[in-house]
Coordinates of C-alpha atoms in Angstrom, one line a residue:
M1 CA -5.5 14.6 1.8
L2 CA -8.9 15.2 1.1
S3 CA -9.3 12.6 -1.3
R4 CA -13.0 13.1 -2.7
V5 CA -13.1 9.7 -4.7
A6 CA -14.6 6.2 -3.5
A7 CA -15.1 3.4 -5.6
V8 CA -17.5 0.7 -6.1
K9 CA -20.9 1.2 -4.3
A10 CA -23.4 -1.2 -3.7
P11 CA -27.2 -0.6 -4.6
R12 CA -28.6 1.7 -2.4
T13 CA -31.8 1.3 -0.4
H14 CA -32.9 5.1 0.3
N15 CA -32.5 8.1 -1.2
R16 CA -29.9 10.0 0.3
R17 CA -26.5 8.8 2.2
R18 CA -23.2 9.7 2.9
V19 CA -20.5 8.2 1.5
T20 CA -16.8 8.1 3.1
G21 CA -13.8 8.5 0.6
S22 CA -10.2 8.1 1.5
S23 CA -9.5 10.8 3.9
G24 CA -12.5 10.1 5.6
R25 CA -14.1 13.4 4.5
R26 CA -18.1 12.2 3.4
R27 CA -20.0 13.7 0.6
E28 CA -23.4 13.5 0.2
G29 CA -24.5 11.0 -2.2
R30 CA -27.2 10.8 -4.6
E31 CA -30.4 9.4 -5.3
S32 CA -30.8 5.6 -6.3
E33 CA -31.0 4.5 -9.7
A34 CA -34.0 2.0 -10.9
Q35 CA -32.8 -1.3 -11.6
R36 CA -32.1 -2.1 -15.5
P37 CA -33.1 -4.9 -17.2
K38 CA -29.4 -7.6 -17.6
M39 CA -28.4 -7.8 -21.3
S40 CA -25.1 -9.5 -21.8
R41 CA -22.7 -7.4 -24.1
R42 CA -23.0 -10.0 -27.0
V43 CA -26.9 -9.9 -27.5
F44 CA -26.4 -5.8 -26.9
T45 CA -23.9 -5.8 -29.8
T46 CA -26.2 -8.0 -31.8
A47 CA -29.2 -6.1 -31.4
V48 CA -27.9 -2.6 -32.4
L49 CA -25.8 -4.2 -35.6
L50 CA -29.4 -5.2 -36.7
L51 CA -30.8 -2.2 -36.4
V52 CA -27.9 -0.2 -37.9
V53 CA -28.3 -3.0 -41.0
M54 CA -32.2 -2.0 -40.9
M55 CA -31.6 1.6 -41.1
C56 CA -29.3 1.2 -44.0
C57 CA -31.5 -1.1 -46.1
S58 CA -34.1 2.0 -45.3
T59 CA -32.4 4.7 -47.1
C60 CA -31.5 2.8 -50.1
G61 CA -27.8 2.7 -49.2
G62 CA -27.9 6.5 -49.6
V63 CA -25.6 6.9 -46.9
Q64 CA -22.6 4.6 -46.2
A65 CA -20.2 4.8 -43.1
D66 CA -18.0 2.6 -41.5
V67 CA -19.7 1.2 -38.5
E68 CA -17.5 0.5 -35.2
E69 CA -18.8 -2.2 -32.6
P70 CA -20.8 -0.2 -30.0
S71 CA -19.8 -0.5 -26.6
S72 CA -21.8 0.4 -23.4
D73 CA -18.7 1.3 -21.9
P74 CA -17.7 5.1 -21.8
K75 CA -14.8 6.3 -23.5
F76 CA -11.7 7.8 -21.4
E77 CA -9.3 9.7 -22.1
W78 CA -6.0 11.4 -20.1
K79 CA -5.4 14.9 -20.6
D80 CA -2.6 17.3 -19.4
A81 CA -3.5 19.5 -15.9
N82 CA -1.6 22.1 -17.8
D83 CA -4.8 24.5 -18.3
D84 CA -4.9 27.6 -17.4
G85 CA -6.5 28.4 -14.2
V86 CA -5.7 25.0 -12.8
T87 CA -3.5 24.5 -9.9
V88 CA -2.1 21.2 -8.0
E89 CA -2.5 22.2 -4.5
S90 CA -1.0 18.8 -3.0
F91 CA -0.4 15.3 -3.4
G92 CA -1.0 11.9 -1.6
V93 CA -1.2 8.2 -1.8
P94 CA 2.8 7.7 -2.7
G95 CA 4.1 5.0 -4.8
L96 CA 7.2 3.5 -6.3
L97 CA 7.5 1.9 -9.4
N98 CA 10.8 0.0 -11.1
V99 CA 10.3 -0.1 -15.1
G100 CA 13.7 -1.5 -16.3
S101 CA 16.6 0.4 -14.6
D102 CA 13.8 3.6 -14.2
V103 CA 12.3 4.3 -10.6
F104 CA 8.9 6.4 -10.6
A105 CA 6.9 7.9 -8.4
V106 CA 3.2 8.0 -8.6
A107 CA 0.8 9.8 -6.6
E108 CA -2.9 11.4 -6.4
A109 CA -3.1 14.8 -6.8
Q110 CA -5.3 17.2 -5.8
C111 CA -6.2 19.9 -8.1
E112 CA -8.2 23.2 -8.4
K113 CA -9.3 25.7 -10.6
N114 CA -11.7 29.0 -10.6
D115 CA -10.0 29.9 -7.0
G116 CA -11.0 26.4 -5.8
E117 CA -14.6 26.6 -6.7
D118 CA -13.9 23.6 -8.9
T119 CA -11.6 21.0 -7.3
F120 CA -10.9 17.5 -8.5
T121 CA -8.0 15.0 -8.3
G122 CA -5.8 13.5 -11.0
I123 CA -2.5 11.2 -11.0
A124 CA 1.2 12.7 -10.9
S125 CA 4.1 10.9 -11.7
Q126 CA 7.9 11.7 -12.2
L127 CA 11.2 9.8 -13.2
L128 CA 13.5 9.9 -10.1
T129 CA 16.6 11.1 -11.1
E130 CA 18.7 12.0 -7.8
T131 CA 21.4 10.2 -6.6
G132 CA 22.2 11.9 -3.3
N133 CA 21.3 10.9 0.1
E134 CA 19.4 13.5 1.2
P135 CA 15.4 13.7 1.2
K136 CA 14.3 15.6 -2.2
E137 CA 11.1 17.2 -3.1
V138 CA 9.4 15.6 -6.4
L139 CA 6.9 16.9 -8.5
K140 CA 7.6 20.5 -7.7
D141 CA 6.3 21.1 -11.4
A142 CA 3.1 19.5 -10.6
K143 CA 1.5 20.5 -13.5
E144 CA 3.5 19.4 -16.2
K145 CA 3.5 16.0 -14.5
T146 CA -0.4 15.5 -13.5
L147 CA -2.9 13.7 -15.8
V148 CA -6.4 14.1 -15.5
L149 CA -9.3 11.5 -17.0
E150 CA -12.3 12.4 -19.2
E151 CA -15.1 10.4 -19.8
G152 CA -17.6 10.4 -22.7
I153 CA -18.3 9.6 -26.3
S154 CA -18.2 13.2 -27.5
S155 CA -16.7 16.4 -26.8
E156 CA -20.0 17.9 -26.0
E157 CA -20.8 15.1 -23.2
K158 CA -17.2 14.9 -21.6
T159 CA -17.1 15.0 -18.0
R160 CA -14.1 15.2 -15.9
V161 CA -13.9 12.1 -13.6
D162 CA -12.1 12.3 -10.1
V163 CA -9.6 9.3 -9.7
S164 CA -8.0 8.3 -6.4
R165 CA -5.8 5.6 -4.3
P166 CA -3.4 4.8 -6.9
T167 CA -1.9 1.1 -7.0
T168 CA 0.7 -0.3 -9.0
V169 CA 1.7 -3.4 -10.6
V170 CA 4.7 -3.7 -13.4
D171 CA 4.9 -6.5 -15.5
G172 CA 7.9 -6.1 -18.0
D173 CA 7.3 -2.7 -19.8
D174 CA 3.6 -2.5 -18.6
I175 CA 2.4 -0.8 -15.8
Y176 CA -1.2 -1.3 -14.6
M177 CA -3.2 0.9 -12.2
L178 CA -6.2 0.3 -10.2
V179 CA -7.8 3.8 -8.9
G180 CA -11.3 4.3 -7.8
K181 CA -13.2 6.9 -9.9
Y182 CA -15.9 9.1 -9.1
S183 CA -17.9 11.7 -12.1
C184 CA -20.4 14.0 -11.7
K185 CA -22.2 14.1 -14.8
G186 CA -24.8 17.1 -14.8
G187 CA -28.7 16.2 -15.2
Q188 CA -28.7 12.7 -14.2
E189 CA -31.1 11.8 -11.1
S190 CA -28.9 9.0 -10.1
G191 CA -25.0 8.3 -9.5
A192 CA -25.0 5.1 -9.1
D193 CA -23.0 4.6 -12.5
D194 CA -20.7 7.1 -11.9
W195 CA -18.8 5.3 -8.8
G196 CA -16.3 2.1 -9.7
L197 CA -12.8 0.8 -10.3
L198 CA -10.9 1.5 -13.2
L199 CA -8.0 -0.6 -14.7
V200 CA -5.5 1.1 -16.3
K201 CA -2.9 0.4 -18.4
G202 CA 0.4 2.4 -19.2
N203 CA 3.8 2.7 -20.7
V204 CA 6.6 4.5 -20.1
S205 CA 7.5 7.1 -23.2
A206 CA 9.9 9.6 -24.8
E207 CA 13.9 9.4 -24.0
A208 CA 16.0 10.2 -20.9
P209 CA 15.8 12.3 -19.3
N210 CA 12.6 13.2 -20.5
K211 CA 10.8 9.4 -19.8
K212 CA 7.5 9.8 -18.6
I213 CA 4.2 7.6 -17.5
G214 CA 1.5 7.8 -20.8
W215 CA -1.9 6.3 -19.5
K216 CA -3.7 4.7 -22.0
D217 CA -6.0 1.8 -22.2
T218 CA -8.5 2.6 -19.5
E219 CA -11.3 0.1 -18.6
S220 CA -14.3 -0.2 -15.9
L221 CA -14.4 -3.3 -13.5
P222 CA -17.8 -4.9 -13.9
R223 CA -19.6 -4.8 -10.7
G224 CA -20.5 -8.4 -11.6
I225 CA -17.3 -9.5 -9.9
F226 CA -18.1 -7.7 -6.4
V227 CA -21.5 -9.0 -6.2
T228 CA -21.4 -11.6 -3.2
Q229 CA -19.2 -8.7 -0.8
L230 CA -21.5 -6.0 -1.6
E231 CA -24.0 -8.0 0.4
S232 CA -21.8 -7.1 3.2
L233 CA -20.2 -4.3 2.3
T234 CA -21.1 -0.5 1.1
G235 CA -18.2 0.1 -0.9
L236 CA -14.7 -0.6 -1.9
I237 CA -11.8 2.1 -2.5
G238 CA -7.9 0.8 -3.4
G239 CA -5.2 0.5 -1.1
G240 CA -2.6 2.6 -2.9
G241 CA 0.5 2.4 -3.3
S242 CA 1.8 -0.8 -4.9
G243 CA 0.3 -4.3 -5.3
V244 CA 2.0 -7.4 -6.2
K245 CA 2.9 -9.7 -9.5
T246 CA 3.1 -13.0 -7.6
K247 CA 5.8 -16.1 -8.6
D248 CA 2.6 -17.5 -10.6
G249 CA 1.9 -14.6 -12.6
T250 CA -1.5 -13.4 -10.6
F251 CA -1.6 -9.6 -10.0
V252 CA -2.8 -8.8 -6.6
F253 CA -4.0 -5.6 -5.7
P254 CA -4.9 -4.2 -1.8
L255 CA -8.6 -2.6 -1.1
E256 CA -10.2 -1.1 1.4
G257 CA -13.8 -1.9 2.2
T258 CA -16.5 -0.2 4.3
K259 CA -19.1 -2.4 6.1
K260 CA -22.6 -2.1 6.2
K261 CA -23.5 -1.3 9.9
D262 CA -26.1 -3.3 11.2
E263 CA -27.5 -4.7 8.4
T264 CA -28.4 -1.3 6.7
E265 CA -26.9 0.8 4.1
E266 CA -25.2 3.2 6.7
D267 CA -21.6 2.9 6.6
G268 CA -19.9 0.7 9.3
K269 CA -16.3 -0.1 9.8
T270 CA -13.6 -0.4 7.2
V271 CA -11.7 -4.0 6.4
S272 CA -8.8 -5.0 4.1
L273 CA -9.3 -7.4 1.5
L274 CA -7.6 -8.0 -2.0
L275 CA -8.5 -7.6 -5.7
Y276 CA -6.5 -10.5 -7.8
T277 CA -6.7 -11.7 -11.4
L278 CA -8.0 -15.5 -12.0
D279 CA -5.5 -15.9 -14.8
T280 CA -2.7 -14.4 -16.7
S281 CA -4.9 -12.9 -19.5
R282 CA -5.7 -9.5 -17.6
N283 CA -9.1 -9.4 -18.9
I284 CA -11.5 -7.5 -16.8
E285 CA -14.0 -10.1 -16.8
N286 CA -11.3 -12.5 -15.1
W287 CA -10.6 -11.0 -11.5
A288 CA -12.2 -11.6 -8.2
L289 CA -12.7 -10.1 -4.6
S290 CA -11.1 -12.0 -1.9
K291 CA -13.5 -13.9 0.3
G292 CA -11.7 -13.1 3.5
M293 CA -11.2 -9.9 5.2
S294 CA -9.2 -8.5 8.2
A295 CA -10.7 -7.5 11.4
D296 CA -13.3 -4.7 11.7
G297 CA -11.6 -1.0 11.6
C298 CA -8.4 -2.1 9.8
S299 CA -7.6 0.1 6.8
V300 CA -5.0 1.0 4.3
P301 CA -3.7 -2.0 3.5
S302 CA -0.4 -2.8 2.0
V303 CA 0.5 -6.4 0.8
V304 CA 3.8 -8.6 -0.2
E305 CA 3.9 -11.9 -1.4
R306 CA 6.5 -13.3 1.4
E307 CA 7.2 -16.6 -0.4
K308 CA 5.3 -18.9 -3.1
D309 CA 1.8 -18.8 -2.5
K310 CA 1.9 -17.1 0.8
L311 CA 0.7 -13.5 1.2
M312 CA 1.5 -10.8 4.1
M313 CA -1.5 -7.8 4.5
M314 CA -0.3 -5.3 7.2
T315 CA -3.0 -2.9 8.2
A316 CA -3.8 0.0 10.3
C317 CA -6.3 -0.3 12.8
G318 CA -8.8 1.8 14.9
D319 CA -6.8 0.7 18.4
G320 CA -3.7 2.2 16.9
R321 CA -2.0 -1.1 15.9
R322 CA -0.7 -2.4 12.9
R323 CA -2.2 -5.7 12.4
V324 CA -0.4 -8.2 10.2
Y325 CA -2.3 -11.1 8.0
E326 CA -1.0 -14.7 6.3
S327 CA -2.7 -16.2 3.6
G328 CA -2.1 -19.0 1.6
D329 CA -5.0 -19.0 -0.6
K330 CA -5.3 -15.3 -2.2
G331 CA -7.5 -14.1 0.8
K332 CA -10.0 -16.8 1.1
T333 CA -8.8 -16.8 4.7
W334 CA -6.6 -15.0 6.8
T335 CA -4.4 -16.0 9.9
E336 CA -3.3 -12.9 12.0
A337 CA 0.3 -13.5 12.5
L338 CA 0.5 -13.3 16.2
G339 CA 3.5 -13.8 17.9
T340 CA 5.8 -12.7 15.0
L341 CA 4.9 -9.2 13.4
S342 CA 1.1 -8.0 14.2
R343 CA 0.5 -5.8 16.9
V344 CA 4.3 -4.8 17.2
W345 CA 3.8 -1.3 15.5
G346 CA 2.0 1.1 16.9
S347 CA 0.6 4.3 15.2
K348 CA -0.9 6.4 17.8
Q349 CA -0.9 10.2 17.4
D350 CA -2.3 12.2 20.1
G351 CA -4.1 9.3 22.0
E352 CA -5.7 8.3 18.6
G353 CA -5.1 5.4 16.2
K354 CA -3.7 7.3 13.0
A355 CA -4.2 5.4 9.9
V356 CA -1.4 6.0 7.4
R357 CA -0.3 3.3 4.9
S358 CA 3.0 1.6 5.4
G359 CA 6.2 0.9 2.9
F360 CA 6.1 -2.7 3.3
I361 CA 8.1 -4.7 0.7
T362 CA 10.2 -7.9 0.6
A363 CA 13.8 -7.8 -0.7
T364 CA 16.6 -10.5 -1.2
I365 CA 19.5 -9.1 0.1
G366 CA 23.5 -10.6 -0.1
V367 CA 24.6 -13.4 -2.5
G368 CA 25.4 -17.4 -2.2
D369 CA 25.3 -18.7 1.3
D370 CA 24.6 -15.3 2.7
E371 CA 21.5 -14.5 0.5
K372 CA 18.5 -14.1 3.3
N373 CA 14.8 -13.4 2.5
V374 CA 13.6 -10.1 4.6
M375 CA 10.8 -7.3 4.7
L376 CA 11.1 -3.7 5.0
V377 CA 8.4 -1.5 6.7
T378 CA 8.7 1.9 6.4
L379 CA 6.3 3.9 9.2
P380 CA 6.0 7.3 11.1
V381 CA 6.9 7.3 14.6
Y382 CA 5.1 10.4 16.4
S383 CA 6.9 12.6 19.3
K384 CA 7.1 15.9 20.7
E385 CA 10.2 17.9 21.2
K386 CA 8.3 20.5 23.6
E387 CA 5.3 19.8 25.6
N388 CA 3.4 21.9 23.9
E389 CA 4.3 21.3 20.8
K390 CA 2.0 19.3 18.1
E391 CA 3.5 15.6 17.5
K392 CA 5.5 15.1 14.7
G393 CA 5.5 11.7 12.7
V394 CA 9.7 10.7 11.9
L395 CA 9.8 8.4 9.4
H396 CA 11.5 5.2 10.6
L397 CA 13.0 1.9 8.2
W398 CA 12.5 -1.3 10.3
L399 CA 14.0 -4.6 9.1
T400 CA 12.5 -8.0 9.8
D401 CA 12.9 -11.7 8.7
N402 CA 9.3 -12.5 10.4
T403 CA 11.0 -13.3 13.3
H404 CA 13.5 -10.9 14.5
I405 CA 12.5 -6.9 14.2
V406 CA 15.3 -4.1 14.2
D407 CA 14.7 -0.4 13.8
I408 CA 17.2 0.6 11.4
G409 CA 16.1 4.6 12.2
P410 CA 14.8 7.7 10.4
I411 CA 14.9 8.4 7.3
S412 CA 12.7 11.5 6.7
G413 CA 14.2 15.0 7.0
K414 CA 14.8 16.3 10.4
D415 CA 11.8 18.9 10.7
D416 CA 9.7 16.8 8.3
D417 CA 6.1 15.6 9.8
A418 CA 5.8 12.5 7.8
A419 CA 2.6 10.6 6.8
A420 CA 2.2 7.7 4.2
S421 CA 5.1 6.1 2.5
A422 CA 6.4 3.8 -0.4
L423 CA 9.4 1.5 -0.5
L424 CA 11.1 0.1 -3.6
Y425 CA 14.5 -2.2 -3.4
K426 CA 16.3 -2.9 -6.4
S427 CA 18.8 -5.7 -6.4
S428 CA 21.9 -5.6 -8.3
E429 CA 20.4 -7.7 -10.7
S430 CA 18.1 -5.3 -12.3
T431 CA 20.7 -1.9 -12.3
T432 CA 22.1 -1.1 -15.2
D433 CA 25.9 -1.6 -14.1
G434 CA 24.6 -5.0 -12.3
N435 CA 26.8 -3.9 -9.0
N436 CA 24.8 -1.0 -7.4
E437 CA 21.7 -2.0 -5.1
E438 CA 19.3 1.1 -4.4
L439 CA 17.0 1.4 -1.6
I440 CA 14.6 4.3 -2.3
A441 CA 11.9 5.6 0.0
L442 CA 9.0 8.3 -1.0
Y443 CA 7.0 9.9 1.8
E444 CA 4.0 12.6 2.2
K445 CA 5.2 15.7 4.3
K446 CA 2.6 17.6 5.9
K447 CA 2.9 21.3 5.3
G448 CA 2.1 22.2 9.0
D449 CA 0.2 25.2 10.3
G450 CA -3.3 23.4 10.0
E451 CA -3.0 23.4 6.1
S452 CA -3.9 20.6 4.5
S453 CA -1.7 20.4 1.1
N454 CA 1.4 17.9 1.4
S455 CA 4.3 17.5 -0.7
L456 CA 6.3 14.3 -1.9
W457 CA 9.9 13.8 -0.8
S458 CA 12.3 11.0 -2.4
V459 CA 15.5 9.5 -0.5
R460 CA 17.7 7.0 -1.2
L461 CA 18.8 5.1 1.8
T462 CA 22.5 4.0 1.0
A463 CA 23.5 4.4 4.6
Q464 CA 20.6 2.3 5.9
L465 CA 20.8 -0.3 3.3
Q466 CA 24.4 -0.8 4.3
R467 CA 23.2 -1.1 8.0
V468 CA 20.5 -3.8 6.9
K469 CA 23.3 -5.9 5.5
D470 CA 25.4 -5.2 8.8
V471 CA 22.4 -6.7 10.9
L472 CA 21.9 -9.8 8.6
E473 CA 25.5 -10.2 9.5
T474 CA 25.1 -9.8 12.9
W475 CA 21.8 -12.0 12.8
K476 CA 24.1 -15.0 11.0
E477 CA 26.9 -14.6 13.6
V478 CA 24.5 -14.7 16.7
D479 CA 22.8 -18.1 15.0
E480 CA 25.8 -19.8 14.8
R481 CA 26.8 -18.4 18.6
V482 CA 23.1 -19.6 20.0
S483 CA 23.5 -22.9 18.3
K484 CA 26.3 -23.9 20.0
L485 CA 24.5 -24.2 23.4
C486 CA 23.5 -27.2 22.5
P487 CA 25.2 -30.7 22.0
S488 CA 26.3 -31.8 18.8
E489 CA 24.0 -34.5 17.6
G490 CA 26.4 -37.2 18.1
A491 CA 26.6 -36.3 21.8
V492 CA 22.9 -36.5 22.4
Q493 CA 21.5 -40.0 23.2
A494 CA 17.9 -39.3 24.0
P495 CA 16.8 -35.7 24.1
S496 CA 13.5 -34.9 25.7
T497 CA 10.8 -33.9 23.7
D498 CA 10.0 -30.7 25.1
S499 CA 13.7 -29.8 25.4
A500 CA 15.2 -26.6 23.7
C501 CA 17.5 -28.7 21.7
S502 CA 14.8 -31.0 20.5
T503 CA 14.1 -28.7 17.8
K504 CA 16.7 -25.9 15.7
I505 CA 17.3 -24.0 18.7
T506 CA 17.2 -20.7 16.6
A507 CA 14.0 -21.6 14.8
G508 CA 11.8 -18.6 16.1
L509 CA 13.9 -17.2 18.3
V510 CA 12.9 -13.8 18.7
G511 CA 16.0 -12.4 21.0
F512 CA 18.8 -13.3 23.2
L513 CA 19.6 -11.5 26.4
S514 CA 23.5 -13.2 27.0
G515 CA 26.6 -11.0 28.1
S516 CA 25.9 -7.5 26.7
F517 CA 24.8 -5.7 29.9
S518 CA 25.6 -2.1 31.1
D519 CA 23.9 1.0 32.7
N520 CA 21.3 -1.5 33.6
T521 CA 20.5 -2.1 30.2
W522 CA 20.6 -5.8 29.0
R523 CA 21.0 -5.8 25.0
D524 CA 19.7 -8.2 22.7
E525 CA 22.2 -9.8 20.8
Y526 CA 19.8 -9.8 17.4
L527 CA 19.9 -6.0 17.6
G528 CA 15.9 -5.9 18.8
V529 CA 14.5 -4.7 21.9
N530 CA 16.8 -4.9 25.2
A531 CA 15.5 -5.4 28.7
T532 CA 15.9 -3.4 31.3
V533 CA 17.2 -4.3 35.2
K534 CA 15.0 -2.1 37.3
K535 CA 16.8 -1.9 40.5
N536 CA 20.5 -0.5 40.9
D537 CA 22.9 -2.2 42.2
V538 CA 21.6 -5.4 41.9
A539 CA 22.9 -6.9 39.1
E540 CA 26.4 -7.6 37.6
Q541 CA 28.3 -8.8 34.4
V542 CA 28.9 -12.1 34.1
K543 CA 30.5 -14.7 31.6
G544 CA 27.4 -15.3 28.8
G545 CA 24.6 -13.4 30.9
V546 CA 23.9 -11.2 34.0
K547 CA 23.8 -12.3 37.5
F548 CA 21.4 -10.7 40.0
T549 CA 22.9 -10.1 43.5
G550 CA 20.2 -8.1 45.3
R551 CA 17.2 -9.0 46.8
G552 CA 14.1 -7.8 44.3
A553 CA 16.2 -7.8 41.6
W554 CA 14.4 -8.3 38.3
A555 CA 14.5 -7.4 34.8
E556 CA 12.0 -6.4 31.9
W557 CA 12.0 -7.4 28.6
P558 CA 9.0 -4.8 26.8
V559 CA 8.7 -6.5 23.6
G560 CA 4.8 -6.4 23.9
A561 CA 4.8 -2.5 25.1
Q562 CA 6.7 -1.4 22.3
G563 CA 3.9 0.4 20.6
E564 CA 6.2 1.9 17.9

């Protein structure tokens, strides 16, 4: 994706600089703007109203008009991209949202006009109605489903605004979208006011099958909430995909920042952090940035609420590993989830780390005693069919309960080269008939042949959801079997404090190698990573395990070497 938009930019200290957008493509910056005196909106409003009254008095009441309260913010208006000469070339930053019983795909749209001389970005969305289990292309009639943003009070002053990295949160019937914005205003010497983050409120309009999302209220987030962080950052952009509405009503959006390099304004490494609401008013003045950040070099964050007051953030880092962080204080501090999920997945392509955003969601699956809170992850696994072929990304679905991890299998099309993705789980309680659960994926498909244009594809994961349930049933059965390895409480008089039976034996148990052995493969009973016996004819299956029978026999359990 050639996303052209960054977001909040810090004040610049030199005339020209380069800014990294979401694709890593750089654009030349503008000259810095002189600092303006600070004036509160209330004082500004009072001053202008006083001026209006004085002007009316001086004209002896000859002209009367309705006077609206003036605003220092520009006016924003969303318009259809269905103009003559406009083409939508590519989509990226996929997201899924659930409003009522409806599921919508939302994405960043790359548009062109005048044979590519004029390029800009908008926001595309579509109601998903396919019920089959094969991948289907969405947003095929792209122009009719894409909206572009204009800024300005009068028609003569209106300029097009590029918007990037749409990140959404749903609250009842309302949709809140965070986007980065950039607008090029002709005749200005400075571009400082042209960068920022916008909070957009939308709703679903019309009736099925013509339902669509309309974006209405659009406001700029004030830069005052970024003051402290911008002392160390040169810019902020959205994470893309979905944010989170937590159990206490807080909105949380993932963000990606760029650190200053060597205490200068030069762009350094990326970091991941959060933007969240301070209360439930949704007032743009009541937002804050998290004080804590990821390690340097970690980008395209996805965030979930694992349990009440506990957030988890997955990032793609420069070393090719996916680092996962946990926070119990809305990002004030982060702890890397070493030993559980962090650095388990890799995303290396052609020897380099590939920064594509993952689908990362929580789900409560099952009912009653079988109910279990899990996390689901989608990421591409890169492979070549032939030695001279370019690696392709095959999108896989993973299941984890923060202890065990199972690869459910591939979900993208056979020949697709998949990149960024999004996931959505609808429980039976949220469906119209109260019976059918749904698991849906949306992913970018690269066009290939060196072309940058990507399409979006959705797929309903009915078989994979059943596989998830089967795995959860297996975990439960193995937990019960492993628990019986310890004697009952009545039979234990004084257990050793360092004994495996001194605590719940299944707590934190990642895998269990027992009696499932064949062809030198020692299978994990939890269906995770298998061990391999490294020497032939030196091991045999026995009741409850494997017996090594030859000299030098050993087995490897490559949990730390998965890479994918």
